[in-house]
Coordinates of C-alpha atoms in Angstrom, one line a residue:
Chain A
M18 CA 11.0 -17.5 22.1
E19 CA 8.0 -15.0 23.3
Q20 CA 9.5 -12.2 25.6
E21 CA 8.5 -8.8 26.5
L22 CA 10.2 -6.0 24.7
F23 CA 9.0 -3.0 25.8
Q24 CA 6.9 -1.2 28.4
V25 CA 4.8 2.0 26.3
M26 CA 5.4 4.8 29.1
K27 CA 4.4 7.7 26.6
P28 CA 2.4 6.6 23.2
G29 CA 3.5 9.1 20.8
V30 CA 1.3 10.9 18.5
Q31 CA 0.6 7.7 16.1
T32 CA 2.6 4.8 16.7
T33 CA 1.7 1.5 14.7
F34 CA 2.6 -1.8 13.9
Q35 CA 3.0 -2.2 10.1
D36 CA 4.8 -4.8 7.2
L37 CA 4.5 -4.0 3.8
G38 CA 0.6 -4.8 3.8
R39 CA -1.9 -6.8 2.6
K40 CA -1.9 -8.3 -0.5
G41 CA -4.5 -10.4 -2.5
Y42 CA -8.0 -9.0 -0.3
Q43 CA -8.2 -6.1 -2.3
Q44 CA -10.8 -7.5 -4.6
F45 CA -12.9 -8.2 -1.1
G46 CA -12.4 -4.6 -0.5
V47 CA -9.8 -4.7 1.8
P48 CA -7.0 -1.7 2.1
V49 CA -3.7 -2.9 1.7
S50 CA -2.3 -0.8 4.1
G51 CA 1.5 -1.3 5.1
A52 CA 4.6 1.2 5.8
M53 CA 4.2 4.3 4.3
D54 CA 7.9 4.4 3.3
K55 CA 8.7 0.6 2.6
F56 CA 12.5 1.7 1.4
A57 CA 13.0 2.6 5.4
L58 CA 11.1 -0.3 6.9
Q59 CA 12.7 -3.2 4.8
V60 CA 16.0 -1.6 5.6
A61 CA 15.6 -1.6 9.1
N62 CA 14.7 -5.2 8.8
I63 CA 17.8 -6.2 6.9
L64 CA 20.2 -4.4 8.8
L65 CA 19.4 -6.9 11.3
G66 CA 19.2 -9.6 9.3
N67 CA 15.0 -9.8 9.8
S68 CA 12.6 -11.2 6.9
R69 CA 12.1 -7.9 4.8
T70 CA 8.4 -7.8 5.5
S71 CA 8.2 -8.4 9.1
P72 CA 6.4 -5.7 11.4
C73 CA 8.1 -2.7 12.6
L74 CA 6.5 0.0 14.8
E75 CA 5.9 3.2 12.3
I76 CA 6.7 6.5 14.4
T77 CA 4.9 9.5 13.2
L78 CA 7.0 13.3 13.8
I79 CA 6.1 13.0 17.7
G80 CA 7.8 9.8 18.7
P81 CA 6.5 7.0 21.7
N82 CA 8.7 6.6 25.5
L83 CA 9.8 2.9 26.0
V84 CA 11.1 1.4 28.6
A85 CA 12.7 -2.0 27.6
K86 CA 12.2 -5.1 29.4
S87 CA 14.3 -7.4 27.8
S88 CA 18.2 -7.2 26.5
M89 CA 17.7 -6.2 22.7
T90 CA 19.7 -5.0 18.9
I91 CA 17.1 -2.6 17.6
V92 CA 18.0 0.0 14.5
I93 CA 15.4 3.0 13.7
T94 CA 15.5 4.5 10.3
G95 CA 13.2 7.0 8.3
A96 CA 12.7 10.4 9.8
N97 CA 15.0 11.8 12.1
L98 CA 13.4 12.6 15.2
N99 CA 16.2 12.7 17.6
P100 CA 16.1 9.2 19.0
T101 CA 17.8 9.4 22.6
C102 CA 18.6 6.0 25.4
N103 CA 18.8 7.0 28.7
G104 CA 18.9 10.7 27.3
E105 CA 21.6 10.0 24.9
P106 CA 21.5 10.3 20.9
I107 CA 21.9 7.1 18.9
D108 CA 22.6 6.7 16.0
M109 CA 20.3 6.2 13.4
W110 CA 20.3 3.8 10.2
K111 CA 22.7 1.3 12.5
T112 CA 22.3 -1.5 14.8
V113 CA 22.2 -0.9 18.5
R114 CA 22.5 -2.6 21.6
I115 CA 20.2 -1.9 24.7
E116 CA 19.7 -3.4 27.5
K117 CA 17.3 -4.1 30.1
G118 CA 16.0 -1.2 31.5
D119 CA 16.9 1.6 29.2
E120 CA 14.5 3.7 28.6
L121 CA 13.9 5.2 24.7
A122 CA 12.8 8.2 23.8
F123 CA 12.9 10.7 20.9
G124 CA 12.9 14.2 20.7
K125 CA 13.0 17.3 18.5
H126 CA 11.5 16.6 14.6
E127 CA 14.8 17.1 12.7
S128 CA 13.6 15.8 9.4
G129 CA 10.8 13.2 7.6
V130 CA 7.8 12.1 8.8
R131 CA 8.1 8.2 9.9
A132 CA 10.4 7.0 11.1
Y133 CA 10.8 3.0 12.1
L134 CA 11.8 1.4 14.5
A135 CA 12.4 -2.6 14.2
V136 CA 13.7 -5.4 17.0
A137 CA 16.4 -8.0 15.6
G138 CA 14.0 -11.6 16.0
G139 CA 11.1 -9.6 15.3
F140 CA 7.9 -8.0 17.6
E141 CA 4.7 -10.0 18.1
A142 CA 2.0 -8.6 16.7
P143 CA -1.5 -9.6 15.7
K144 CA -2.3 -11.0 12.1
Y145 CA -5.3 -9.7 10.1
F146 CA -5.2 -11.1 7.1
G147 CA -2.0 -11.9 6.1
S148 CA -0.2 -8.7 7.3
S149 CA 0.2 -6.9 10.7
S150 CA -0.3 -3.6 9.5
V151 CA -2.6 -1.8 11.8
D152 CA -5.8 0.0 10.2
G153 CA -7.8 1.6 12.1
N154 CA -10.3 2.5 9.4
S155 CA -10.8 -1.3 8.6
G156 CA -11.1 -2.4 12.0
F157 CA -7.3 -4.1 12.0
G158 CA -5.5 -3.6 15.3
K159 CA -4.5 -0.1 17.0
P160 CA -2.0 2.3 17.6
L161 CA 0.2 2.1 20.8
E162 CA -1.5 3.3 23.7
K163 CA 0.5 4.2 27.3
G164 CA 1.0 1.4 29.2
D165 CA 0.7 -1.6 26.5
T166 CA 3.5 -4.0 26.4
I167 CA 5.1 -5.0 23.1
K168 CA 6.1 -8.2 23.1
G169 CA 8.8 -9.9 20.2
Y170 CA 11.1 -12.9 20.1
P171 CA 14.3 -10.8 20.4
I172 CA 17.5 -12.5 19.3
T173 CA 20.8 -11.9 19.6
V174 CA 22.9 -10.4 16.0
A175 CA 25.5 -7.5 15.5
S176 CA 25.6 -4.3 16.7
G177 CA 27.3 -1.4 15.0
I178 CA 25.7 -2.5 11.2
S179 CA 25.0 0.0 9.6
L180 CA 24.0 1.6 5.8
A181 CA 27.0 3.6 4.6
S182 CA 26.3 7.5 4.9
S183 CA 26.2 8.4 1.2
L184 CA 23.4 5.8 0.9
I185 CA 21.4 7.5 3.8
P186 CA 17.8 9.0 1.8
S187 CA 17.9 12.9 3.0
Y188 CA 14.2 14.2 3.5
E189 CA 13.7 17.5 2.2
K190 CA 10.9 19.9 2.4
K191 CA 10.5 20.6 -1.3
I192 CA 10.6 17.5 -3.9
T193 CA 9.7 16.6 -7.2
V194 CA 8.5 13.6 -7.9
S195 CA 8.1 11.7 -11.2
L196 CA 4.7 10.4 -12.3
V197 CA 3.4 7.9 -14.9
E198 CA 0.0 9.6 -16.6
G199 CA -3.4 8.2 -16.5
P200 CA -6.0 6.5 -16.5
H201 CA -8.0 9.9 -16.1
T202 CA -5.8 12.1 -18.9
D203 CA -8.8 13.0 -21.6
Y204 CA -10.9 14.5 -18.4
F205 CA -8.7 17.3 -18.1
A206 CA -7.9 20.7 -20.4
K207 CA -4.4 20.3 -21.6
K208 CA -3.8 23.6 -20.3
D209 CA -5.1 22.7 -17.0
R210 CA -2.4 19.5 -17.3
E211 CA 0.2 22.2 -18.0
T212 CA 0.0 23.9 -15.0
F213 CA -0.8 20.6 -12.8
F214 CA 2.7 19.7 -13.7
A215 CA 4.7 23.6 -13.5
V216 CA 3.5 24.5 -10.0
P217 CA 4.5 23.2 -7.0
Y218 CA 2.0 22.0 -4.5
K219 CA 1.9 22.3 -1.0
V220 CA 1.1 19.3 1.5
G221 CA -2.2 20.5 3.9
S222 CA -2.5 20.0 7.3
N223 CA -4.8 17.1 7.2
S224 CA -2.7 14.9 4.8
N225 CA -2.8 11.7 6.6
R226 CA -1.7 7.8 5.9
M227 CA -5.1 7.6 3.6
G228 CA -4.2 10.4 1.4
Y229 CA -2.5 13.9 1.1
R230 CA -4.2 16.8 0.4
L231 CA -2.3 18.8 -2.1
E232 CA -2.8 22.9 -2.0
G233 CA -1.8 25.5 -4.7
E234 CA -3.2 25.7 -8.2
T235 CA -6.8 23.8 -8.7
I236 CA -7.1 22.0 -11.8
K237 CA -11.1 21.5 -12.2
P238 CA -11.5 17.8 -14.6
E239 CA -13.9 18.7 -17.2
K240 CA -16.4 15.7 -16.4
V241 CA -16.6 14.5 -13.3
E242 CA -18.6 11.2 -13.2
V243 CA -15.9 8.3 -12.6
W244 CA -17.0 4.7 -12.5
S245 CA -15.2 3.1 -9.7
D246 CA -12.3 1.7 -10.3
G247 CA -9.1 -0.2 -7.9
I248 CA -6.9 2.6 -6.6
P249 CA -2.9 2.4 -6.6
F250 CA -0.6 3.5 -3.9
G251 CA 0.2 6.6 -5.3
G252 CA -2.3 7.4 -7.7
I253 CA -3.0 11.1 -7.3
Q254 CA -7.1 11.7 -7.9
I255 CA -8.5 14.9 -8.4
T256 CA -11.9 16.1 -6.3
S257 CA -14.4 17.8 -8.6
G258 CA -13.4 20.8 -6.7
G259 CA -9.9 20.1 -8.7
E260 CA -7.4 19.5 -5.5
P261 CA -5.2 16.6 -6.4
I262 CA -5.0 14.1 -3.1
I263 CA -2.3 12.1 -3.3
L264 CA -3.2 7.9 -2.7
M265 CA -1.6 6.5 0.1
A266 CA -0.9 3.3 2.2
D267 CA -4.2 3.1 3.7
R268 CA -6.5 3.8 0.9
Q269 CA -9.4 2.2 -0.3
T270 CA -9.3 -0.2 -2.8
T271 CA -11.5 1.7 -5.1
G272 CA -12.8 4.7 -5.8
G273 CA -14.8 6.8 -8.1
Y274 CA -12.5 10.2 -8.8
P275 CA -10.6 11.2 -12.3
R276 CA -6.7 10.6 -11.8
I277 CA -4.2 12.3 -13.6
G278 CA -1.5 10.0 -13.1
T279 CA 0.2 7.5 -10.5
V280 CA 3.6 8.6 -8.7
F281 CA 6.6 6.4 -9.1
S282 CA 6.7 3.6 -6.1
T283 CA 10.2 4.5 -5.7
D284 CA 9.8 8.0 -5.2
L285 CA 7.1 7.3 -2.6
P286 CA 8.7 7.2 0.2
R287 CA 9.9 10.6 -0.6
V288 CA 6.1 11.4 -0.5
A289 CA 6.0 9.4 3.0
Q290 CA 8.3 11.4 4.3
L291 CA 7.0 15.4 3.5
I292 CA 6.1 17.3 6.2
P293 CA 2.5 19.2 6.0
G294 CA 3.4 22.7 4.8
G295 CA 6.1 20.6 2.2
E296 CA 6.0 21.2 -1.2
I297 CA 6.2 19.2 -3.7
C298 CA 6.6 19.1 -7.9
F299 CA 5.5 16.9 -10.3
R300 CA 7.4 15.4 -13.5
P301 CA 6.0 13.5 -15.8
S302 CA 7.3 10.3 -17.2
S303 CA 7.3 6.8 -19.1
I304 CA 6.5 3.3 -17.2
E305 CA 9.6 2.0 -18.4
E306 CA 11.7 4.5 -16.3
A307 CA 9.1 4.1 -13.6
E308 CA 10.1 0.0 -13.6
E309 CA 14.1 0.9 -14.2
K310 CA 13.9 2.2 -11.0
V311 CA 12.0 -0.4 -9.7
R312 CA 14.4 -2.8 -10.5
K313 CA 17.1 -1.0 -9.7
E314 CA 16.0 -0.6 -6.0
E315 CA 15.1 -4.3 -5.9
Q316 CA 18.4 -5.3 -6.9
F317 CA 20.0 -2.7 -4.3
L318 CA 18.1 -4.0 -1.6
H319 CA 18.4 -8.2 -2.0
R320 CA 22.4 -6.6 -2.3
L321 CA 22.1 -5.3 0.9
E322 CA 20.4 -8.2 2.1
Q323 CA 22.9 -11.1 0.5
F324 CA 26.1 -8.5 2.2
R325 CA 24.3 -8.9 5.4
Q326 CA 23.4 -12.9 6.1
H327 CA 27.0 -13.0 4.3
I328 CA 28.8 -10.9 8.0
E329 CA 26.5 -12.5 10.1
R330 CA 28.4 -16.3 8.7
R331 CA 31.9 -14.5 9.5
K332 CA 30.7 -14.1 12.9
Chain B
M13 CA -16.4 -6.8 -26.1
Q14 CA -13.4 -5.2 -26.7
H15 CA -10.9 -3.8 -23.8
T16 CA -7.3 -1.7 -23.7
M17 CA -4.7 -2.6 -21.5
T18 CA -3.1 0.0 -20.4
A19 CA 0.3 0.6 -17.6
I20 CA -1.0 3.3 -15.3
G21 CA 1.6 2.9 -13.2
D22 CA 5.1 0.4 -12.0
G23 CA 3.5 -2.3 -10.7
V24 CA -0.5 -1.6 -12.0
I25 CA -2.4 -2.4 -15.5
R26 CA -5.2 -1.6 -16.2
V27 CA -7.7 -3.6 -18.2
D28 CA -10.7 -1.0 -19.5
F29 CA -13.6 -1.9 -21.2
A30 CA -16.1 0.1 -23.9
G31 CA -19.5 0.4 -23.7
E32 CA -21.9 0.8 -20.9
V33 CA -21.7 -0.8 -17.7
S34 CA -23.9 -3.7 -17.7
P35 CA -24.8 -6.8 -16.1
Q36 CA -23.4 -8.4 -19.0
M37 CA -20.2 -6.1 -18.7
N38 CA -19.5 -7.2 -15.1
Q39 CA -19.9 -11.3 -16.4
Q40 CA -16.9 -10.6 -18.5
I41 CA -14.7 -8.7 -16.4
Q42 CA -15.6 -11.8 -13.6
R43 CA -14.7 -14.4 -16.6
Y44 CA -11.4 -12.4 -17.2
C45 CA -10.4 -12.1 -13.4
R46 CA -11.4 -16.0 -13.2
L47 CA -9.5 -16.9 -16.0
I48 CA -6.7 -15.1 -15.1
Q49 CA -6.5 -16.0 -11.5
G50 CA -6.9 -19.6 -12.3
K51 CA -3.4 -19.1 -14.5
A52 CA -1.0 -18.2 -11.5
I53 CA 1.2 -15.9 -13.7
Y54 CA 3.9 -14.9 -12.2
G55 CA 4.6 -11.4 -10.8
V56 CA 0.9 -10.9 -10.8
T57 CA 0.3 -10.3 -7.6
E58 CA -4.0 -9.7 -7.5
L59 CA -6.8 -8.3 -9.5
V60 CA -9.5 -5.8 -8.7
P61 CA -12.7 -5.7 -10.5
G62 CA -14.6 -2.4 -11.1
Y63 CA -17.2 -1.2 -13.0
H64 CA -15.7 -1.3 -15.9
T65 CA -12.5 -1.9 -15.2
I66 CA -9.7 -4.4 -13.7
T67 CA -7.8 -3.1 -12.3
L68 CA -4.3 -5.9 -12.1
Y69 CA -1.1 -5.7 -9.4
Y70 CA 2.2 -7.2 -10.7
E71 CA 6.0 -7.0 -9.9
P72 CA 7.9 -4.5 -11.9
F73 CA 11.0 -6.6 -11.2
E74 CA 9.2 -9.9 -11.6
V75 CA 8.2 -9.1 -15.2
R76 CA 7.9 -6.0 -17.6
Y77 CA 4.8 -4.6 -17.9
N78 CA 4.9 -4.6 -21.9
E79 CA 5.6 -8.7 -22.1
L80 CA 3.0 -9.1 -19.2
I81 CA 0.1 -7.5 -21.7
T82 CA 0.7 -10.0 -24.1
K83 CA 0.9 -12.5 -22.4
L84 CA -2.4 -11.6 -21.2
E85 CA -3.5 -10.6 -24.6
K86 CA -3.1 -14.2 -25.2
L87 CA -4.9 -15.7 -22.7
L88 CA -7.4 -13.5 -23.0
A89 CA -7.5 -13.9 -27.0
S90 CA -7.2 -18.2 -27.0
S91 CA -9.9 -18.8 -24.4
I92 CA -13.0 -16.9 -26.8
G93 CA -15.5 -19.3 -26.0
E94 CA -14.1 -21.6 -23.2
N95 CA -16.5 -21.8 -20.5
I96 CA -15.1 -21.4 -17.7
Q97 CA -18.4 -19.8 -16.2
E98 CA -18.7 -20.8 -12.9
K99 CA -22.2 -21.3 -11.2
G100 CA -24.0 -17.9 -10.0
R101 CA -24.6 -17.6 -6.3
L102 CA -27.9 -16.0 -5.4
L103 CA -28.1 -14.5 -1.8
Q104 CA -31.1 -13.9 -0.1
I105 CA -30.8 -11.0 2.6
P106 CA -33.5 -10.6 5.1
V107 CA -33.5 -7.0 6.2
C108 CA -35.8 -5.3 9.2
Y109 CA -36.9 -2.0 7.8
G110 CA -37.8 1.3 9.4
G111 CA -37.1 2.4 12.7
E112 CA -34.5 2.1 14.6
Q113 CA -32.8 -0.5 11.6
G114 CA -33.5 3.0 9.5
P115 CA -33.4 5.9 10.7
D116 CA -33.6 7.6 7.1
L117 CA -36.4 4.7 5.9
H118 CA -38.9 8.7 6.2
K119 CA -36.4 10.9 4.8
V120 CA -35.5 8.9 1.4
A121 CA -40.7 8.5 1.2
E122 CA -40.5 12.3 1.8
R123 CA -37.8 13.4 -0.7
H124 CA -39.4 11.0 -3.5
Q125 CA -43.4 11.8 -1.9
M126 CA -44.2 7.9 -1.4
K127 CA -45.1 6.0 2.1
E128 CA -42.2 4.2 4.1
E129 CA -44.0 0.9 3.1
E130 CA -43.8 1.9 -1.0
V131 CA -39.7 2.3 -0.8
V132 CA -39.2 -0.7 1.1
R133 CA -41.9 -2.6 -1.8
L134 CA -39.3 -1.2 -3.9
H135 CA -36.4 -1.9 -3.1
Q136 CA -37.4 -5.3 -2.1
E137 CA -38.0 -5.3 -5.8
P138 CA -35.1 -6.4 -8.1
T139 CA -32.5 -8.6 -8.5
Y140 CA -29.5 -6.9 -7.5
L141 CA -25.6 -7.1 -8.9
V142 CA -22.6 -7.1 -6.8
Y143 CA -20.1 -5.1 -9.5
L144 CA -17.4 -4.4 -7.1
L145 CA -16.7 -5.0 -3.2
G146 CA -14.8 -1.9 -1.6
F147 CA -14.8 1.3 0.6
L148 CA -15.3 -1.2 3.7
P149 CA -14.1 -4.9 3.6
G150 CA -16.7 -6.7 2.5
F151 CA -18.6 -3.8 1.5
P152 CA -20.9 -4.7 -1.8
Y153 CA -21.6 -2.1 -4.0
L154 CA -24.9 -3.5 -5.8
G155 CA -26.6 -2.4 -9.5
G156 CA -29.9 -2.1 -9.8
L157 CA -31.5 0.1 -7.2
S158 CA -35.4 1.2 -8.9
P159 CA -34.3 5.1 -10.1
E160 CA -36.8 6.2 -8.0
L161 CA -35.0 5.6 -4.9
A162 CA -32.0 7.5 -5.9
T163 CA -31.6 9.5 -3.5
P164 CA -27.8 11.7 -2.1
R165 CA -25.6 11.2 0.6
L166 CA -26.3 13.0 3.7
Q167 CA -25.6 16.3 4.4
E168 CA -24.0 15.5 7.2
P169 CA -21.9 11.8 7.3
R170 CA -22.7 10.0 10.5
A171 CA -20.1 9.2 13.2
N172 CA -21.4 5.8 13.4
T173 CA -23.4 4.0 11.0
P174 CA -24.0 0.0 12.4
A175 CA -23.1 -2.9 11.1
G176 CA -25.2 -4.6 8.4
S177 CA -27.1 -0.7 8.0
V178 CA -29.0 -1.4 4.4
G179 CA -28.4 2.1 2.5
I180 CA -28.8 4.3 -0.5
A181 CA -26.0 6.5 -1.9
D182 CA -27.8 7.9 -5.1
A183 CA -28.3 5.8 -7.6
Q184 CA -26.8 2.6 -5.5
T185 CA -27.3 0.4 -2.3
G186 CA -25.2 -1.1 -0.1
I187 CA -24.7 -2.9 3.5
Y188 CA -22.2 -2.0 5.9
P189 CA -20.1 -5.2 7.0
F190 CA -19.1 -3.2 10.5
T191 CA -19.5 -0.3 12.1
S192 CA -18.5 2.9 10.6
P193 CA -18.5 6.0 9.6
G194 CA -20.9 6.7 6.4
G195 CA -22.8 8.9 4.6
W196 CA -25.4 6.5 3.0
N197 CA -29.1 6.9 3.6
I198 CA -29.8 3.8 6.0
I199 CA -33.4 2.6 5.6
G200 CA -33.1 -1.1 7.4
N201 CA -30.4 -3.3 8.9
T202 CA -29.9 -7.2 7.8
P203 CA -28.8 -9.6 11.3
I204 CA -26.7 -11.6 8.7
P205 CA -23.2 -10.7 9.3
L206 CA -21.1 -9.7 5.9
F207 CA -17.8 -10.6 7.3
D208 CA -15.6 -13.2 9.3
A209 CA -12.4 -11.7 9.9
E210 CA -11.2 -16.3 11.1
K211 CA -11.8 -17.1 8.0
K212 CA -9.3 -15.7 5.8
E213 CA -10.0 -15.6 2.3
H214 CA -13.3 -17.0 3.0
A215 CA -14.1 -14.2 5.4
F216 CA -17.0 -12.2 2.9
L217 CA -20.2 -12.6 2.6
F218 CA -20.0 -11.2 -0.7
R219 CA -18.6 -11.8 -4.0
P220 CA -18.4 -9.2 -7.2
G221 CA -20.6 -11.1 -9.5
D222 CA -23.2 -12.1 -6.6
R223 CA -26.7 -11.8 -7.3
V224 CA -28.8 -10.3 -4.2
T225 CA -32.6 -10.1 -3.7
F226 CA -33.8 -8.5 -0.2
Y227 CA -37.0 -9.7 1.8
E228 CA -38.6 -8.0 4.6
I229 CA -37.9 -9.1 8.2
S230 CA -40.6 -8.2 11.0
E231 CA -38.3 -6.7 14.3
A232 CA -39.3 -9.4 16.0
E233 CA -37.7 -11.9 13.4
Y234 CA -35.3 -9.9 13.5
N235 CA -34.2 -9.8 16.8
Q236 CA -34.9 -14.0 16.7
L237 CA -31.9 -13.6 14.5
T238 CA -29.3 -11.9 15.9
L239 CA -30.3 -13.8 19.5
K240 CA -29.3 -16.8 17.5
D241 CA -26.0 -16.2 18.1
M242 CA -24.8 -19.0 15.6
Q243 CA -22.1 -19.1 13.4
S244 CA -21.5 -17.1 10.4
D245 CA -21.4 -20.5 8.4
L246 CA -24.5 -21.7 9.2
L247 CA -26.5 -18.1 8.4
W248 CA -24.7 -17.9 5.3
E249 CA -25.0 -21.2 4.5
E250 CA -29.4 -20.1 4.7
V251 CA -28.7 -17.4 2.5
I252 CA -27.0 -18.4 0.0
S253 CA -28.4 -20.7 -2.8
I254 CA -26.7 -21.7 -6.1
E255 CA -28.6 -20.8 -9.4
K256 CA -29.6 -24.3 -11.0
E257 CA -28.3 -23.0 -15.1
N258 CA -25.6 -21.6 -15.8
R259 CA -25.9 -18.1 -16.8
S260 CA -25.3 -18.2 -20.5
E261 CA -21.9 -17.6 -21.8
L262 CA -21.2 -14.0 -23.3

């Protein structure tokens, strides 16, 4: 049954509903959007027994202040923004029961950038082309505002279900990610490609859900003219000035800059959690290794999902 | 037409066609897209046509890239000569040029040292081709603009370009589906909606491979059309016609 879940006292800097994104409409120019850190979003849903694709609130650096209008079970995953309930710290990556009238708040940023708040039973969030992901550039939904009421379909599930601490990702300020090279490898001089893989880049402050602008050694393409083509999540385009941009969740569907490579999809959560000023190094690798990692991650999430269903049945 | 298929990331295969970008190449791309989409291949999630590419997205935990490429190559090879051509669509789009609707018409005319009327005439002359949709949901990249009208993007993009704005950027012309920031030179505006979110997969007026012509309407006609408050389907019915002959198969 639809119920009021939260009253928004403070919205936070950028708090939006996100799920796994819009699929199937890119040929019409509709961006995929969706969670920046799909791993944290899916684990949040799985721990609560929700469908993996359910929308969660993606909370960015400075979190919202929410008052519960019903009792419910929640979980917070992703970035550690020091969440509290009535001023008391609450565990992350662990299902927690909160009562009507409780105040959920976020404090000082500890690690990562984006936290995910999920509710057992799921949120009520408007869908556009099959997805609840807010994409302001395309006119699909908007971030939370002060005074909003968040609705959902709360159900009672077990609290205290958590991810083993060894499995909880740590979000470093210096990361190395793997990538598959191409498709415009021949647009760059050999020496520039070597530079790209040898030096660290710094995440610029004007990085957002569309793309991460990287500061460091510029690698000017030898040709700039590229006919627009489809651009994937994690594609690294190089501007005519030689600055790399990692294309993120809200990227457009097509682009016209040369691309030097595509970050492994399993490395994207760590990119999404890298704060402005953080450092990133790139390692060239193979498509075979990239696919192997996706399969392993999918197996992990699938097993976690089955394990979670088992817990509920045992009760 | 020669092509190569490469996995450029986990979950992304790029089909790259050799040769000059042309309407013939676009026809081949549309044909391949229809062929692949018609087969519902396991693991394939979506296709994005580009100017000389198709970007194909797949689920790496459902299928490996090399198996998928083998399957796709087989499918494409076996389809040579098969007639799967759809009848082409021609869309005739009314545009009110200049004035409030086309704030940059004056500048475009000045840049090319021609009268505004000449820009308007040249813009209506070609039959354009929708090479792809991108930039914004439903935004058509139209090829075929007269080289005499090619104009670089605005130095300072506008914070708000109104829905329906018809613009020029370099050698391309396009239409804004909804109000958005943008750097295209706006020469006119169409009262036809490009986008109806209620309609899901039929939400967009344009499809890749469509052919498009523009015809001038007066400010009075423009106002009449906007005031009509018609359902988008009815307006769309008026602008879309199906071409009588199948375009020649390659």
